[in-house]
Coordinates of C-alpha atoms in Angstrom, one line a residue:
M20 CA -22.2 25.3 -32.0
N21 CA -25.2 24.9 -29.8
V22 CA -25.2 23.8 -26.3
S23 CA -25.8 20.0 -26.9
Q24 CA -23.2 20.0 -29.7
E25 CA -20.8 21.7 -27.3
Q26 CA -21.6 19.1 -24.5
A27 CA -21.2 16.3 -27.1
A28 CA -17.7 17.7 -28.1
R29 CA -16.7 17.5 -24.4
L30 CA -18.0 14.1 -23.7
G31 CA -14.6 12.6 -23.1
F32 CA -13.9 15.4 -20.6
W33 CA -17.0 14.7 -18.6
A34 CA -16.6 10.9 -18.8
T35 CA -13.2 11.4 -17.3
L36 CA -14.4 13.4 -14.5
L37 CA -17.8 11.7 -13.6
L38 CA -16.7 8.1 -14.3
S39 CA -13.6 8.2 -12.2
I40 CA -16.1 7.6 -9.4
F41 CA -15.7 3.9 -10.2
A42 CA -12.0 4.1 -9.3
W43 CA -12.2 6.1 -6.1
A44 CA -15.6 5.0 -4.8
P45 CA -14.3 2.0 -2.7
A46 CA -12.1 4.6 -0.8
T47 CA -15.3 6.1 0.4
Y48 CA -16.7 3.0 2.1
P49 CA -16.9 3.0 5.8
G50 CA -13.8 1.8 7.7
Y51 CA -10.4 1.3 5.9
W52 CA -9.3 -1.5 3.6
Q53 CA -7.0 -4.3 4.9
A54 CA -4.1 -3.7 2.4
H55 CA -0.6 -5.1 2.5
T56 CA 0.8 -2.0 4.0
G57 CA -1.9 -1.9 6.7
F58 CA -2.4 1.3 8.5
V59 CA 1.2 2.4 7.8
P60 CA 0.0 5.5 5.4
I61 CA -2.3 6.6 8.3
F62 CA 0.4 6.3 11.0
N63 CA 2.9 8.5 9.0
A64 CA 0.4 11.0 7.8
A65 CA -0.5 11.7 11.3
H66 CA 3.2 12.1 12.2
S67 CA 4.7 13.2 9.0
S68 CA 8.6 13.2 8.5
A69 CA 11.0 13.3 5.7
I70 CA 11.0 9.6 5.3
A71 CA 8.3 7.3 6.8
G72 CA 9.4 5.5 9.8
I73 CA 6.4 4.4 11.8
A74 CA 5.7 0.8 11.5
T75 CA 8.0 0.6 8.6
L76 CA 11.9 0.8 8.2
P77 CA 12.8 4.1 6.7
D78 CA 14.5 3.7 3.3
L79 CA 15.6 6.5 1.0
W80 CA 14.8 4.6 -2.3
R81 CA 12.0 2.1 -1.5
G82 CA 10.2 4.0 1.4
M83 CA 7.7 6.6 1.5
G84 CA 8.9 10.3 1.3
N85 CA 7.1 13.2 3.0
G86 CA 5.7 14.1 -0.5
A87 CA 3.2 11.1 -0.1
F88 CA 1.9 12.8 3.1
L89 CA 2.0 16.4 2.3
P90 CA -1.5 16.3 0.6
A91 CA -3.1 14.9 3.5
Q92 CA -1.9 17.6 6.0
P93 CA -4.4 20.3 5.0
F94 CA -7.2 18.0 5.7
I95 CA -5.8 17.0 9.1
V96 CA -5.3 20.7 10.0
L97 CA -9.1 21.2 9.1
G98 CA -9.9 18.6 11.7
L99 CA -10.3 15.5 9.8
S100 CA -8.8 12.2 11.1
A101 CA -5.7 11.0 9.4
T102 CA -7.8 7.9 8.2
V103 CA -10.1 10.2 6.3
A104 CA -7.3 12.4 5.1
V105 CA -5.4 9.5 3.6
R106 CA -8.6 8.1 1.9
I107 CA -9.1 11.6 0.2
V108 CA -5.5 11.6 -1.0
F109 CA -6.0 8.2 -2.7
G110 CA -9.0 9.5 -4.3
L111 CA -7.2 12.7 -5.5
A112 CA -4.5 10.5 -7.0
F113 CA -7.1 9.0 -9.3
V114 CA -8.7 12.4 -10.3
L115 CA -5.5 14.1 -10.9
G116 CA -4.0 11.4 -12.9
G117 CA -7.0 11.0 -14.9
M118 CA -7.3 14.7 -15.7
G119 CA -3.6 14.8 -16.3
M120 CA -4.2 12.0 -19.1
Y121 CA -7.0 14.0 -20.7
I122 CA -5.1 17.2 -20.7
W123 CA -2.0 15.5 -22.2
L124 CA -3.8 13.8 -25.0
R125 CA -6.8 16.1 -25.8
N126 CA -4.9 18.1 -28.6
R127 CA -3.2 14.9 -29.9
L128 CA -6.1 12.4 -30.1
G129 CA -9.2 14.4 -29.6
D130 CA -11.9 14.6 -26.9
R131 CA -13.2 11.2 -26.8
P132 CA -10.0 9.2 -27.4
A133 CA -8.4 11.3 -24.6
G134 CA -11.2 10.4 -22.4
L135 CA -11.0 6.7 -23.1
A136 CA -7.2 6.9 -22.4
A137 CA -7.8 8.5 -19.1
L138 CA -10.5 5.8 -18.1
V139 CA -8.2 3.0 -19.1
W140 CA -5.5 4.6 -17.0
M141 CA -7.7 5.2 -13.9
L142 CA -9.1 1.6 -14.0
W143 CA -5.9 -0.2 -15.0
P144 CA -5.6 -3.3 -12.7
P145 CA -1.9 -2.5 -11.4
L146 CA -3.1 1.0 -10.3
L147 CA -6.2 -0.4 -8.6
A148 CA -4.1 -3.1 -6.9
T149 CA -1.6 -0.5 -5.8
V150 CA -4.3 1.2 -3.9
Y151 CA -6.7 -1.6 -2.9
V152 CA -4.2 -4.5 -2.5
R153 CA -1.0 -2.9 -1.6
G154 CA -2.4 0.3 0.0
N155 CA 0.9 2.1 -1.0
L156 CA 0.2 5.8 -0.9
A157 CA 3.6 6.8 -2.4
D158 CA 3.2 4.6 -5.5
A159 CA -0.4 5.7 -6.1
L160 CA 0.7 9.3 -5.9
V161 CA 3.5 8.8 -8.3
M162 CA 1.2 7.2 -10.8
G163 CA -1.2 10.2 -10.4
I164 CA 1.6 12.8 -10.9
V165 CA 3.2 11.3 -13.9
P166 CA 0.4 12.2 -16.3
L167 CA 0.4 15.8 -15.0
T168 CA 4.2 15.9 -15.7
L169 CA 3.7 14.6 -19.2
A170 CA 0.9 17.2 -19.8
G171 CA 3.2 20.0 -18.6
L172 CA 6.0 18.9 -20.7
T173 CA 3.9 18.4 -24.0
I174 CA 2.3 21.8 -23.6
Y175 CA 5.6 23.5 -22.8
G176 CA 7.2 21.7 -26.0
E177 CA 4.5 23.3 -28.2
T178 CA 3.8 26.6 -26.7
R179 CA 7.0 27.5 -24.6
T180 CA 4.4 28.6 -21.8
P181 CA 6.3 29.1 -18.5
S182 CA 3.4 27.9 -16.4
A183 CA 3.4 24.6 -18.2
A184 CA 7.1 24.4 -17.5
G185 CA 6.4 25.2 -13.9
V186 CA 3.8 22.3 -13.8
A187 CA 6.2 19.9 -15.1
V188 CA 9.1 21.0 -12.6
L189 CA 6.9 21.0 -9.6
S190 CA 5.4 17.5 -10.4
L191 CA 8.8 16.0 -11.1
L192 CA 10.2 17.3 -7.8
W193 CA 7.0 16.0 -6.1
I194 CA 7.7 12.7 -7.4
W195 CA 11.3 12.6 -6.1
R196 CA 10.2 13.6 -2.7
T197 CA 7.4 10.9 -2.7
Q198 CA 9.1 7.7 -4.0
A199 CA 12.7 8.2 -4.9
G200 CA 13.2 4.7 -6.4
L201 CA 10.4 5.1 -8.9
A202 CA 11.4 8.8 -9.6
V203 CA 14.7 7.4 -11.2
F204 CA 12.8 5.4 -13.8
V205 CA 10.1 8.1 -14.2
T206 CA 12.8 10.7 -14.9
L207 CA 14.6 8.4 -17.4
A208 CA 11.3 7.8 -19.2
L209 CA 10.3 11.4 -19.3
L210 CA 13.7 12.3 -20.7
A211 CA 13.5 9.8 -23.5
Y212 CA 10.0 10.8 -24.3
V213 CA 10.7 14.6 -24.7
L214 CA 13.7 13.8 -26.8
L215 CA 12.3 11.1 -29.1
V216 CA 8.6 12.2 -29.3
E217 CA 8.3 15.8 -28.6
R218 CA 11.7 16.5 -29.9
S219 CA 12.1 19.5 -27.6
R220 CA 15.6 20.2 -26.1
L221 CA 14.0 22.7 -23.8
A222 CA 11.6 20.2 -22.4
A223 CA 14.5 17.8 -22.0
L224 CA 16.5 20.5 -20.1
V225 CA 13.5 20.9 -17.8
V226 CA 13.4 17.2 -17.1
G227 CA 17.2 17.1 -16.6
V228 CA 17.4 20.1 -14.2
S229 CA 14.2 19.0 -12.3
G230 CA 15.5 15.4 -11.8
A231 CA 18.9 16.5 -10.8
A232 CA 17.3 19.0 -8.3
G233 CA 15.1 16.2 -6.8
L234 CA 18.1 13.9 -6.5
V235 CA 20.1 16.7 -4.8
S236 CA 17.3 17.4 -2.4
L237 CA 17.6 13.8 -1.0
V238 CA 21.3 14.1 0.0
P239 CA 20.5 14.8 3.7
L240 CA 18.6 11.5 3.6
W241 CA 21.3 9.4 2.0
N242 CA 22.1 7.3 5.1
F243 CA 18.4 6.1 5.4
S244 CA 18.7 2.5 4.2
A245 CA 16.8 -0.7 5.1
P246 CA 18.1 -4.3 4.7
P247 CA 17.1 -6.1 1.5
G248 CA 13.6 -7.1 1.2
S249 CA 12.4 -4.2 3.4
P250 CA 10.5 -2.1 4.0
S251 CA 7.8 -3.1 1.5
M252 CA 8.6 -6.9 1.5
S253 CA 9.2 -9.5 4.1
P254 CA 13.0 -10.4 4.3
S255 CA 12.0 -14.1 3.9
V256 CA 10.9 -13.3 0.3
A257 CA 13.8 -12.5 -2.1
F258 CA 13.5 -10.0 -4.9
E259 CA 14.1 -12.8 -7.5
Q260 CA 10.9 -14.5 -6.1
T261 CA 8.8 -11.5 -6.9
F262 CA 8.9 -11.7 -10.7
V263 CA 5.6 -11.9 -12.7
S264 CA 4.9 -15.1 -14.5
L265 CA 3.6 -14.4 -18.2
Y266 CA 0.5 -16.4 -17.3
A267 CA -0.2 -13.9 -14.4
L268 CA 0.6 -10.8 -16.6
L269 CA -1.9 -11.8 -19.1
G270 CA -4.7 -12.0 -16.6
G271 CA -4.5 -15.6 -15.0
G272 CA -2.9 -14.9 -11.8
W273 CA -5.3 -12.7 -9.7
P274 CA -6.7 -14.2 -6.5
V275 CA -10.5 -15.1 -6.9
A276 CA -11.2 -15.0 -3.1
G277 CA -11.1 -11.3 -2.9
F278 CA -8.4 -8.8 -2.2
G279 CA -6.3 -9.0 0.9
A280 CA -6.7 -12.9 0.7
A281 CA -4.7 -15.5 -1.1
T282 CA -6.0 -18.4 -3.1
Q283 CA -4.9 -22.0 -1.9
G284 CA -1.3 -22.5 -2.9
S285 CA -0.4 -19.0 -3.5
D286 CA 1.9 -16.8 -1.6
P287 CA 0.0 -13.9 0.1
R288 CA 3.3 -11.9 0.4
V289 CA 3.7 -11.5 -3.4
M290 CA 0.9 -9.6 -5.3
P291 CA 0.0 -10.9 -8.7
V292 CA 0.1 -8.4 -11.5
T293 CA -1.9 -8.4 -14.8
L294 CA -2.2 -5.8 -17.7
G295 CA -6.0 -6.1 -17.7
A296 CA -8.4 -7.3 -20.4
A297 CA -9.3 -3.9 -21.7
A298 CA -5.8 -2.7 -22.0
L299 CA -4.7 -5.9 -23.9
I300 CA -7.7 -5.9 -26.3
F301 CA -7.3 -2.3 -27.1
G302 CA -3.6 -2.3 -27.4
I303 CA -3.5 -5.3 -29.8
T304 CA -6.4 -3.8 -31.8
T305 CA -4.7 -0.4 -32.0
L306 CA -1.4 -2.1 -33.3
W307 CA -3.3 -3.9 -35.9
F308 CA -5.2 -0.8 -37.3
W309 CA -2.1 1.2 -37.0
R310 CA 0.1 -1.1 -39.0
S311 CA -2.7 -1.7 -41.6
S312 CA -3.1 2.3 -42.1
R313 CA -1.1 4.5 -44.2
V314 CA 0.3 6.2 -41.2
G315 CA 4.2 5.5 -41.1
W316 CA 6.1 4.8 -38.0
R317 CA 7.8 8.3 -37.9
T318 CA 5.7 10.4 -40.3
N319 CA 3.8 12.3 -37.5
V320 CA 3.7 12.9 -33.5
L321 CA 0.9 10.3 -33.2
A322 CA 3.2 7.7 -34.8
R323 CA 6.0 8.7 -32.6
M324 CA 3.9 8.5 -29.6
L325 CA 2.8 5.1 -30.4
T326 CA 6.2 3.8 -31.3
F327 CA 7.6 5.1 -27.9
A328 CA 4.4 3.7 -26.0
Y329 CA 4.8 0.2 -27.4
T330 CA 8.6 0.1 -26.8
V331 CA 8.5 1.3 -23.2
I332 CA 5.5 -1.1 -22.5
V333 CA 7.4 -4.2 -23.9
L334 CA 10.6 -3.1 -22.0
A335 CA 8.7 -2.7 -18.8
V336 CA 7.0 -6.1 -19.3
F337 CA 10.3 -7.7 -20.0
L338 CA 11.9 -6.3 -16.7
A339 CA 8.9 -7.6 -14.8
L340 CA 9.4 -11.1 -16.0
P341 CA 12.2 -13.5 -14.9
W342 CA 13.8 -12.9 -18.3
G343 CA 14.8 -9.5 -17.0
G344 CA 16.6 -10.8 -13.9
W345 CA 20.0 -10.1 -15.5
F346 CA 19.3 -6.3 -15.8
W347 CA 18.5 -6.1 -12.0
Q348 CA 21.5 -8.0 -11.1
L349 CA 23.9 -6.2 -13.5
T350 CA 22.9 -2.6 -12.7
G351 CA 21.9 -3.0 -9.1
A352 CA 18.6 -1.3 -9.9
A353 CA 16.9 -3.8 -7.5
R354 CA 18.0 -1.4 -4.7
L355 CA 15.5 1.1 -6.1
V356 CA 12.2 -0.9 -5.9
S357 CA 10.7 -3.5 -3.9
Y358 CA 9.3 -5.4 -6.7
P359 CA 10.5 -5.7 -10.3
W360 CA 6.9 -5.2 -11.7
Q361 CA 6.8 -1.8 -10.1
V362 CA 8.3 -0.4 -13.5
L363 CA 4.9 -1.2 -14.9
L364 CA 3.5 1.7 -12.9
V365 CA 5.9 4.0 -14.7
V366 CA 4.5 3.0 -18.2
A367 CA 0.9 3.3 -17.1
P368 CA 0.3 6.5 -19.0
F369 CA 1.5 5.0 -22.2
V370 CA -0.9 2.0 -21.6
G371 CA -3.7 4.5 -21.5
L372 CA -2.2 6.2 -24.7
V373 CA -2.3 3.0 -26.7
A374 CA -5.8 2.1 -25.7
G375 CA -7.0 5.8 -26.4
S376 CA -5.4 5.7 -29.9
L377 CA -7.8 3.1 -31.0
P378 CA -10.9 5.5 -31.8
A379 CA -8.3 7.9 -33.1
L380 CA -7.1 5.6 -35.7
Q381 CA -10.6 4.5 -36.5
P382 CA -12.9 7.6 -36.5
V383 CA -16.1 5.5 -36.7
L384 CA -15.3 4.4 -33.1
V385 CA -15.7 8.0 -32.0
Q386 CA -19.4 7.9 -32.7
T387 CA -21.3 7.9 -29.5
R388 CA -22.9 4.4 -29.7
F389 CA -19.4 2.9 -30.6
W390 CA -17.4 4.8 -28.1
S391 CA -19.9 4.0 -25.2
V392 CA -19.3 0.4 -25.8
L393 CA -15.5 0.9 -25.4
V394 CA -16.1 2.8 -22.2
A395 CA -18.3 0.1 -21.0
V396 CA -15.8 -2.6 -21.8
V397 CA -13.1 -0.7 -19.7
I398 CA -15.5 -0.4 -16.7
L399 CA -16.8 -3.9 -16.7
S400 CA -13.3 -5.5 -17.0
S401 CA -12.2 -3.5 -14.1
Y402 CA -15.0 -4.6 -11.8
P403 CA -13.2 -7.6 -10.3
Y404 CA -10.3 -5.3 -9.1
L405 CA -12.6 -2.6 -7.4
Q406 CA -13.2 -4.9 -4.3
A407 CA -11.5 -4.6 -1.1
D408 CA -11.4 -6.2 2.3
F409 CA -12.6 -3.5 4.7
T410 CA -12.4 -3.5 8.4
Q411 CA -14.2 -1.4 11.0
V412 CA -11.3 -1.5 13.4
A413 CA -10.3 2.2 13.8
A414 CA -6.6 3.0 13.1
P415 CA -4.9 4.7 16.1
D416 CA -2.7 7.7 15.3
R417 CA 0.3 5.6 16.3
P418 CA 0.6 2.0 17.0
L419 CA 1.2 0.8 20.6
A420 CA 4.1 -1.4 19.5
V421 CA 5.6 -3.0 16.5
F422 CA 7.1 -6.5 16.9
G423 CA 9.7 -8.1 14.6
A424 CA 12.9 -6.9 12.9
A425 CA 10.9 -6.2 9.7
N426 CA 7.8 -4.8 11.5
E427 CA 5.7 -8.0 11.0
I428 CA 3.2 -7.4 13.7
V429 CA 1.7 -4.1 14.7
I430 CA -0.2 -3.9 17.8
L431 CA -3.2 -1.6 17.5
D432 CA -4.9 -1.9 20.8
A433 CA -4.2 -3.7 24.1
Q434 CA -6.6 -3.7 27.1
L435 CA -5.5 -5.2 30.3
Q436 CA -8.3 -5.9 32.8
E437 CA -7.8 -7.2 36.4
D438 CA -10.5 -9.4 37.8
P439 CA -10.0 -9.9 41.6
T440 CA -13.2 -12.0 41.6
A441 CA -12.0 -14.7 39.3
Q442 CA -8.4 -14.0 40.5
A443 CA -7.1 -13.5 36.8
A444 CA -5.9 -10.9 34.4
V445 CA -7.4 -10.6 31.0
L446 CA -5.7 -9.1 28.1
D447 CA -7.7 -8.2 25.0
L448 CA -5.2 -7.7 22.1
T449 CA -5.9 -6.4 18.4
W450 CA -3.0 -6.5 15.9
Q451 CA -2.3 -6.2 12.3
V452 CA 0.1 -8.1 10.1
L453 CA 2.4 -6.4 7.7
H454 CA 4.5 -9.3 6.7
T455 CA 3.7 -13.0 7.2
P456 CA 6.0 -14.2 10.0
A457 CA 8.5 -16.7 9.0
F458 CA 7.8 -19.0 12.1
D459 CA 4.8 -20.0 14.0
Y460 CA 5.7 -18.0 17.1
N461 CA 4.1 -18.5 20.5
I462 CA 3.0 -15.8 22.9
F463 CA 4.0 -15.3 26.5
F464 CA 1.8 -13.4 29.0
Q465 CA 3.4 -13.1 32.4
A466 CA 2.5 -11.5 35.8
Q467 CA 5.6 -10.4 37.8
A468 CA 5.9 -9.2 41.4
P469 CA 8.5 -6.9 42.8
E470 CA 11.1 -8.4 45.0
D471 CA 14.4 -6.9 46.2
G472 CA 14.5 -4.3 43.4
T473 CA 13.7 -6.7 40.6
F474 CA 10.6 -8.7 39.5
R475 CA 10.0 -12.4 39.9
N476 CA 7.5 -14.4 37.8
V477 CA 4.4 -15.5 39.7
A478 CA 2.1 -16.5 36.8
Q479 CA 2.7 -17.3 33.2
L480 CA 0.8 -18.3 30.1
D481 CA 2.6 -19.7 27.0
T482 CA 0.4 -20.7 24.1
Q483 CA -0.2 -20.3 20.3
P484 CA -2.1 -17.2 19.3
L485 CA -5.8 -17.5 18.2
Q486 CA -6.0 -20.9 20.0
G487 CA -3.5 -22.4 17.5
E488 CA -6.2 -22.4 14.8
F489 CA -4.4 -19.8 12.6
P490 CA -0.7 -20.1 13.2
A491 CA 1.5 -17.1 12.6
T492 CA 2.8 -18.4 9.2
S493 CA -0.8 -18.3 8.0
W494 CA -1.4 -14.7 8.8
L495 CA -2.0 -12.6 5.7
P496 CA -0.4 -9.1 5.2
G497 CA -2.8 -6.3 6.1
Q498 CA -5.3 -8.7 8.1
I499 CA -6.4 -7.6 11.5
Y500 CA -6.8 -10.3 14.2
T501 CA -8.2 -10.1 17.8
D502 CA -7.6 -12.5 20.6
T503 CA -8.1 -12.7 24.4
Y504 CA -5.5 -14.2 26.9
R505 CA -6.5 -15.1 30.5
L506 CA -3.8 -15.4 33.1
D507 CA -4.6 -17.3 36.2
L508 CA -3.6 -15.6 39.4
S509 CA -5.1 -17.9 41.9
D510 CA -1.7 -19.2 43.1
W511 CA -0.6 -15.6 43.7
Y512 CA -3.7 -14.7 45.7
A513 CA -3.3 -18.0 47.8
G514 CA 0.3 -16.9 48.5
Q515 CA -0.8 -13.4 49.6
N516 CA -3.4 -14.9 51.9
A517 CA -0.9 -17.3 53.4
S518 CA 1.5 -14.4 54.2
G519 CA -1.2 -12.2 55.5
D520 CA -0.8 -9.5 53.0
D521 CA -2.5 -6.2 54.0
T522 CA -3.6 -5.5 50.5
V523 CA -6.4 -8.1 50.7
D524 CA -9.4 -7.3 52.8
D525 CA -9.2 -9.3 56.0
T526 CA -13.1 -9.7 56.0
V527 CA -12.9 -11.5 52.8
D528 CA -12.4 -15.3 52.7
D529 CA -10.4 -15.6 49.5
T530 CA -10.0 -19.4 49.8
V531 CA -10.0 -20.7 46.1
D532 CA -12.3 -23.4 45.1
D533 CA -11.4 -26.1 42.5
T534 CA -13.0 -24.1 39.8
G535 CA -10.7 -21.2 40.4
G536 CA -13.4 -19.0 41.8
S537 CA -13.6 -17.4 45.2
T538 CA -15.7 -18.9 47.9
G539 CA -15.9 -15.6 50.0
D540 CA -18.4 -12.9 49.9
D541 CA -18.9 -11.8 46.3
T542 CA -19.6 -8.3 47.0
D543 CA -16.4 -7.6 49.0
A544 CA -14.4 -9.7 46.7
E545 CA -15.5 -7.5 43.7
S546 CA -14.1 -4.4 45.4
A547 CA -10.9 -6.1 46.7
P548 CA -7.8 -4.8 44.8
L549 CA -5.3 -7.1 43.1
P550 CA -2.9 -8.2 45.7
G551 CA 0.5 -6.5 45.1
P552 CA 1.6 -4.0 42.5
L553 CA 2.0 -6.6 39.7
R554 CA 3.6 -5.9 36.3
F555 CA 2.4 -7.8 33.4
D556 CA 4.6 -8.6 30.3
F557 CA 3.4 -9.7 26.8
G558 CA 5.3 -10.8 23.7
Y559 CA 6.1 -13.3 21.0
Y560 CA 8.8 -15.8 21.1
D561 CA 10.5 -18.6 19.2
W562 CA 9.7 -21.8 21.2
R563 CA 12.7 -23.6 19.8
D564 CA 15.2 -21.6 21.6
G565 CA 13.2 -19.0 23.4
T566 CA 14.3 -16.0 21.3
R567 CA 11.9 -13.1 21.6
L568 CA 10.7 -10.9 18.9
P569 CA 12.2 -7.4 19.2
I570 CA 9.9 -4.4 19.7
D571 CA 10.2 -0.9 17.7
G572 CA 13.6 -1.8 16.3
G573 CA 15.0 -3.5 19.4
I574 CA 14.4 -1.1 22.2
D575 CA 12.6 -4.1 24.1
D576 CA 11.4 -7.5 23.6
K577 CA 7.9 -7.1 25.5
L578 CA 5.0 -5.0 26.2
M579 CA 4.8 -4.1 29.9
F580 CA 1.4 -3.2 31.8
Y581 CA 1.3 -2.3 35.4
G582 CA -1.4 -3.4 37.7
R583 CA -3.2 -1.4 40.4

């Protein structure tokens, strides 16, 4: 075989490697995308722990485990920011999963069908949405690791190679430490696969032992439990409200205004899910050719693989639809995931298997001209899902504060400026929304002066955020907002002057005119300190009864700034 023939024989491999750029390229754009989880992956990568707990409620089953942040640590140690490290890990999830798909299917389907299967997997809308709409690092990594696990189990079932078993064991343990809820479904799916398709008891033993070890490793974290609807979903949205409609599943439910924004009449807290045009078309065509061929349902391993793939895909679709509601209620499995359609992520490799089997069943489609058309269809059909809403606001290593019982509002930056000339204090605030608030909260901005060991209110601002143009119930998950609040301190200055307070320069006439400015010497006024050591409080409250939103799980109900 000459060089050109050898390169042609590996076209599927190179397509998997090179065309993966379409999947991970958006992660390289400047800034970071405004996904539903916001900067939560960045916060927790910078301060990694057993269960993510910064700006999110720690939860054993639905939360993010330290396996999600472990791949980012080497990049952070090398000096990269947590933001860059997280973006790299998202990209690695695409590449690792794509190569895992190719390795898993190369010997069963051939080079080009395996390459097509890998591309369908990498550009499958639910995976792209997991990254660029939800921004969930744990779910994305689980999707990327499952194909590696399948590859290890398949090779071990055929060759009994210890290294292949090692890959499968480590991969499955990694999944358990990344997202325990999905790990339950993944372990069950892999166990069924190796028993029914590979028919390898040793491979089944590997899955069983690895799954049990992963479960046991979580025993010290057993008490980490968040209320229903948390941490990935607002408590105001019930689990039963997040089932996928059949219309959305077949491709009609995606927002057309761009990711991170909701179309009119849609609920921004619930992400639509679709199987994707390429996967649907290839899957239906594969089934047609398969049933029309002489290949029986159980005569060879490919037939068993397709039978299993179609079965688990139909099962996952059923569980994602309202028809599967009885299963979640009867088994209590709703405790394991935030949304019922997350089970679709588990069967993603089998969606790729079904699509890649099309040229395997019709050898004419392996020819370069026809195979290239199939690849082009996959890429073009995925283009609408490769857009993200980016922001140039830099993510801090840790949020200043997190408001709300379910971490609805994350304060990214707050700058207080005292302006003695204008006799005012100005607060510049930047925040990110993780869950759309259930009520249109007001903000309070207060100045307080010390008096007899306590503080008394000397000035106060109560208003709607963003001048009332965007009430809190219209805020979208992942979106970043900025606002400026000005607190008038003229009455405080006047009171200090009347009492002859020594903190004000006696040479400056600080009489306030009708416009709120100073009629004294501007040069001296600019250098005059703010009278008295004031404390400034900021927070959100329900104007109906005065209830304030808690901060950081209830340790306080306001942000405090201290003046000069």
